[in-house]
mmCIF file of C-alpha atoms in Angstrom:
data_model
loop_
_atom_site.group_PDB
_atom_site.id
_atom_site.type_symbol
_atom_site.label_atom_id
_atom_site.label_comp_id
_atom_site.label_asym_id
_atom_site.label_seq_id
_atom_site.Cartn_x
_atom_site.Cartn_y
_atom_site.Cartn_z
ATOM 1 C CA SER A 1 79.501 121.963 188.006
ATOM 2 C CA MET A 2 82.666 122.777 186.428
ATOM 3 C CA ALA A 3 81.219 125.511 183.942
ATOM 4 C CA PRO A 4 83.624 128.138 185.595
ATOM 5 C CA CYS A 5 86.842 126.503 184.859
ATOM 6 C CA SER A 6 88.708 128.990 182.682
ATOM 7 C CA ASN A 7 91.855 128.951 185.089
ATOM 8 C CA LEU A 8 91.940 125.474 185.239
ATOM 9 C CA THR A 9 95.127 123.929 184.420
ATOM 10 C CA HIS A 10 95.849 120.395 185.456
ATOM 11 C CA LEU A 11 92.808 117.808 185.963
ATOM 12 C CA ASP A 12 94.049 114.420 187.314
ATOM 13 C CA LEU A 13 90.887 111.976 187.385
ATOM 14 C CA PRO A 14 92.840 108.315 187.450
ATOM 15 C CA GLY A 15 91.063 105.292 188.616
ATOM 16 C CA LEU A 16 87.755 107.150 189.368
ATOM 17 C CA GLY A 17 85.604 104.209 187.179
ATOM 18 C CA ILE A 18 84.882 107.009 184.615
ATOM 19 C CA THR A 19 83.084 105.887 181.564
ATOM 20 C CA TYR A 20 82.492 106.893 178.350
ATOM 21 C CA GLU A 21 79.482 108.397 179.426
ATOM 22 C CA GLY A 22 81.431 110.479 182.263
ATOM 23 C CA VAL A 23 83.641 111.465 179.526
ATOM 24 C CA GLU A 24 80.610 113.139 177.292
ATOM 25 C CA LEU A 25 79.951 114.940 180.506
ATOM 26 C CA LEU A 26 83.569 116.006 181.003
ATOM 27 C CA ALA A 27 83.583 117.093 177.609
ATOM 28 C CA SER A 28 81.005 119.386 177.694
ATOM 29 C CA ALA A 29 82.131 120.574 181.150
ATOM 30 C CA LEU A 30 85.713 121.458 179.492
ATOM 31 C CA THR A 31 84.559 123.422 176.493
ATOM 32 C CA ASN A 32 85.878 126.538 177.713
ATOM 33 C CA CYS A 33 88.859 125.348 179.733
ATOM 34 C CA THR A 34 91.458 126.686 177.249
ATOM 35 C CA LYS A 35 94.133 126.891 179.668
ATOM 36 C CA LEU A 36 93.830 123.383 180.433
ATOM 37 C CA ARG A 37 97.645 121.820 180.264
ATOM 38 C CA THR A 38 97.489 118.505 181.676
ATOM 39 C CA LEU A 39 94.484 115.931 181.546
ATOM 40 C CA VAL A 40 94.850 112.520 183.160
ATOM 41 C CA LEU A 41 92.033 109.861 182.683
ATOM 42 C CA SER A 42 94.189 106.663 183.155
ATOM 43 C CA ASP A 43 92.881 103.428 184.583
ATOM 44 C CA ASN A 44 89.181 104.362 183.762
ATOM 45 C CA ASP A 45 86.709 102.327 181.388
ATOM 46 C CA ILE A 46 86.552 105.044 178.687
ATOM 47 C CA GLN A 47 86.613 102.591 175.919
ATOM 48 C CA ASP A 48 86.069 103.436 172.312
ATOM 49 C CA ARG A 49 82.863 104.837 172.891
ATOM 50 C CA GLY A 50 84.756 107.648 174.846
ATOM 51 C CA ILE A 51 87.225 108.518 172.463
ATOM 52 C CA GLU A 52 85.174 110.815 170.463
ATOM 53 C CA SER A 53 84.477 112.945 173.552
ATOM 54 C CA VAL A 54 88.210 112.901 174.419
ATOM 55 C CA SER A 55 88.929 114.218 171.235
ATOM 56 C CA LYS A 56 86.583 117.049 171.852
ATOM 57 C CA ILE A 57 88.360 117.906 174.533
ATOM 58 C CA VAL A 58 91.954 117.967 172.865
ATOM 59 C CA GLN A 59 90.456 120.412 170.186
ATOM 60 C CA ALA A 60 88.644 122.724 172.769
ATOM 61 C CA CYS A 61 91.538 122.845 175.352
ATOM 62 C CA THR A 62 93.804 124.540 173.048
ATOM 63 C CA SER A 63 96.777 124.406 175.317
ATOM 64 C CA LEU A 64 96.722 121.037 176.178
ATOM 65 C CA SER A 65 100.440 119.662 176.441
ATOM 66 C CA LYS A 66 99.798 116.328 178.578
ATOM 67 C CA LEU A 67 96.974 113.872 177.930
ATOM 68 C CA HIS A 68 97.569 110.612 179.840
ATOM 69 C CA LEU A 69 95.034 107.559 178.666
ATOM 70 C CA GLU A 70 96.815 104.673 179.725
ATOM 71 C CA ASN A 71 94.848 101.562 180.420
ATOM 72 C CA THR A 72 91.404 102.616 179.215
ATOM 73 C CA ALA A 73 90.190 99.877 176.886
ATOM 74 C CA ILE A 74 90.878 101.787 173.905
ATOM 75 C CA HIS A 75 90.820 99.591 170.481
ATOM 76 C CA HIS A 76 90.239 101.945 167.792
ATOM 77 C CA PRO A 77 92.140 105.293 168.612
ATOM 78 C CA ASP A 78 91.485 107.002 164.906
ATOM 79 C CA VAL A 79 89.502 109.680 166.094
ATOM 80 C CA LEU A 80 91.897 110.629 168.578
ATOM 81 C CA ALA A 81 94.558 110.025 165.823
ATOM 82 C CA SER A 82 92.688 112.938 163.871
ATOM 83 C CA ALA A 83 92.828 115.323 167.127
ATOM 84 C CA VAL A 84 96.573 114.244 167.976
ATOM 85 C CA ARG A 85 97.255 115.314 164.178
ATOM 86 C CA GLU A 86 96.030 118.851 164.533
ATOM 87 C CA CYS A 87 96.768 119.600 168.366
ATOM 88 C CA PHE A 88 99.882 121.742 168.128
ATOM 89 C CA SER A 89 100.628 122.032 172.061
ATOM 90 C CA LEU A 90 100.319 118.330 172.718
ATOM 91 C CA THR A 91 103.921 117.030 173.458
ATOM 92 C CA ASP A 92 102.957 114.344 175.947
ATOM 93 C CA LEU A 93 100.367 111.397 174.796
ATOM 94 C CA ASN A 94 99.996 108.219 176.737
ATOM 95 C CA VAL A 95 98.192 105.474 175.698
ATOM 96 C CA ALA A 96 99.943 102.727 177.397
ATOM 97 C CA SER A 97 98.362 99.373 178.302
ATOM 98 C CA ASN A 98 95.201 99.538 175.683
ATOM 99 C CA PRO A 99 94.502 96.609 173.273
ATOM 100 C CA ILE A 100 95.151 99.255 170.259
ATOM 101 C CA SER A 101 94.083 97.017 167.105
ATOM 102 C CA ASN A 102 96.699 97.326 163.895
ATOM 103 C CA GLU A 103 94.400 99.699 162.267
ATOM 104 C CA GLY A 104 94.098 102.028 165.141
ATOM 105 C CA LEU A 105 98.043 101.577 165.410
ATOM 106 C CA SER A 106 98.806 102.727 161.783
ATOM 107 C CA HIS A 107 96.202 105.747 162.283
ATOM 108 C CA LEU A 108 98.134 106.706 165.428
ATOM 109 C CA ALA A 109 101.798 106.346 163.917
ATOM 110 C CA THR A 110 100.532 108.317 160.876
ATOM 111 C CA ALA A 111 98.982 110.947 163.286
ATOM 112 C CA LEU A 112 102.168 111.303 164.942
ATOM 113 C CA THR A 113 104.360 112.060 161.986
ATOM 114 C CA GLN A 114 102.214 114.838 161.076
ATOM 115 C CA ASN A 115 101.842 116.420 164.838
ATOM 116 C CA ARG A 116 104.643 119.182 164.848
ATOM 117 C CA THR A 117 105.186 119.521 168.507
ATOM 118 C CA LEU A 118 106.148 116.122 169.522
ATOM 119 C CA ALA A 119 109.528 115.984 170.784
ATOM 120 C CA LEU A 120 109.273 112.724 172.908
ATOM 121 C CA VAL A 121 107.738 109.650 171.483
ATOM 122 C CA ASP A 122 106.913 106.645 173.197
ATOM 123 C CA LEU A 123 105.528 104.129 170.498
ATOM 124 C CA ASN A 124 105.372 100.972 172.727
ATOM 125 C CA PHE A 125 102.522 99.623 171.130
ATOM 126 C CA SER A 126 101.804 96.399 173.047
ATOM 127 C CA HIS A 127 101.451 99.087 176.218
ATOM 128 C CA CYS A 128 100.735 102.083 173.715
ATOM 129 C CA ASP A 129 102.969 104.790 175.232
ATOM 130 C CA LEU A 130 103.326 108.026 173.748
ATOM 131 C CA ASN A 131 105.622 110.743 175.283
ATOM 132 C CA VAL A 132 107.735 113.522 174.228
ATOM 133 C CA ASN A 133 111.587 112.926 173.469
ATOM 134 C CA PHE A 134 111.617 109.245 173.643
ATOM 135 C CA ILE A 135 110.902 106.580 171.345
ATOM 136 C CA TYR A 136 110.336 103.045 172.361
ATOM 137 C CA ILE A 137 109.069 100.324 169.758
ATOM 138 C CA ASP A 138 108.283 96.801 170.658
ATOM 139 C CA ALA A 139 108.129 94.001 168.793
ATOM 140 C CA ARG A 140 104.578 94.276 168.046
ATOM 141 C CA LEU A 141 105.306 97.490 165.853
ATOM 142 C CA ALA A 142 108.082 95.723 164.028
ATOM 143 C CA THR A 143 105.956 93.153 162.914
ATOM 144 C CA LEU A 144 103.386 95.765 161.333
ATOM 145 C CA ASP A 145 105.231 96.531 158.281
ATOM 146 C CA ALA A 146 105.347 99.856 159.782
ATOM 147 C CA SER A 147 108.742 101.007 159.097
ATOM 148 C CA ASP A 148 107.802 103.402 156.596
ATOM 149 C CA VAL A 149 105.885 105.095 159.207
ATOM 150 C CA LEU A 150 108.521 105.178 161.780
ATOM 151 C CA VAL A 151 111.028 106.268 159.101
ATOM 152 C CA GLN A 152 108.720 109.070 158.871
ATOM 153 C CA LEU A 153 108.440 109.607 162.618
ATOM 154 C CA PHE A 154 112.397 109.470 162.950
ATOM 155 C CA ASP A 155 112.836 112.038 159.928
ATOM 156 C CA ARG A 156 110.224 114.378 161.072
ATOM 157 C CA HIS A 157 111.384 114.779 164.898
ATOM 158 C CA CYS A 158 115.128 113.942 164.136
ATOM 159 C CA ARG A 159 116.547 117.243 165.637
ATOM 160 C CA THR A 160 114.326 116.993 169.074
ATOM 161 C CA LEU A 161 114.168 113.418 169.767
ATOM 162 C CA SER A 162 116.787 112.786 172.634
ATOM 163 C CA ARG A 163 116.004 109.070 173.703
ATOM 164 C CA ILE A 164 115.157 105.919 171.341
ATOM 165 C CA ASN A 165 114.246 102.315 173.082
ATOM 166 C CA LEU A 166 114.000 99.475 170.312
ATOM 167 C CA SER A 167 114.532 96.699 172.903
ATOM 168 C CA GLY A 168 112.367 93.564 171.703
ATOM 169 C CA ASN A 169 112.482 94.289 168.305
ATOM 170 C CA GLU A 170 112.834 91.309 165.474
ATOM 171 C CA PHE A 171 113.156 93.454 162.580
ATOM 172 C CA ASN A 172 112.235 90.615 159.992
ATOM 173 C CA THR A 173 114.432 92.055 156.971
ATOM 174 C CA ASP A 174 118.073 93.468 157.033
ATOM 175 C CA HIS A 175 116.245 96.303 154.333
ATOM 176 C CA ARG A 176 113.789 96.982 156.989
ATOM 177 C CA TYR A 177 116.590 97.625 159.930
ATOM 178 C CA GLN A 178 118.941 99.418 157.639
ATOM 179 C CA ARG A 179 116.352 101.956 156.778
ATOM 180 C CA LEU A 180 115.613 102.715 160.330
ATOM 181 C CA LEU A 181 119.250 102.794 160.906
ATOM 182 C CA ALA A 182 119.682 105.178 158.309
ATOM 183 C CA SER A 183 116.904 107.339 159.895
ATOM 184 C CA LEU A 184 118.157 107.079 163.067
ATOM 185 C CA ALA A 185 121.579 108.396 162.228
ATOM 186 C CA LYS A 186 119.960 111.800 161.412
ATOM 187 C CA CYS A 187 118.795 112.368 165.047
ATOM 188 C CA THR A 188 121.373 114.583 165.948
ATOM 189 C CA ALA A 189 119.927 114.974 169.427
ATOM 190 C CA LEU A 190 120.686 111.510 170.628
#
């Protein structure tokens, strides 16, 4: 039992075959783990059914700064996006290698513009990597007509972003490209 976990700060559980049912149990066990700073659930079969439980963990663990959900079969992270928006300690979110839908991607990108603690953001949405101080945007995001969200994201975090990677993008219009460049020019930490 994990009930007495008040001093737990790191929990790394990658590749253990954890399903949404396991994440539900984990969420119940971690409700009093307010000192938890790192949770790694990558390479597990959490799926959309487990995202609500992951969101409960994010809300309960008020010190959580690192959440890795790489390759967990997430399509619709809408509930997670809401939790990320309100998690003021989260600085490192990795949802790489998930088949996130365009709608889910939009919810997540919007949540990132509203989160006040991000410093590195990796927005590689074909692999969906979100981390603090780094922005990576692949060609899929450029085709989503998400330039407004990107401009908001850059503007919001312009003082803390230290690395941005826009490789692989084919921006459809000069107007979209110019707006992104104008926003990036405000990023003084680059």
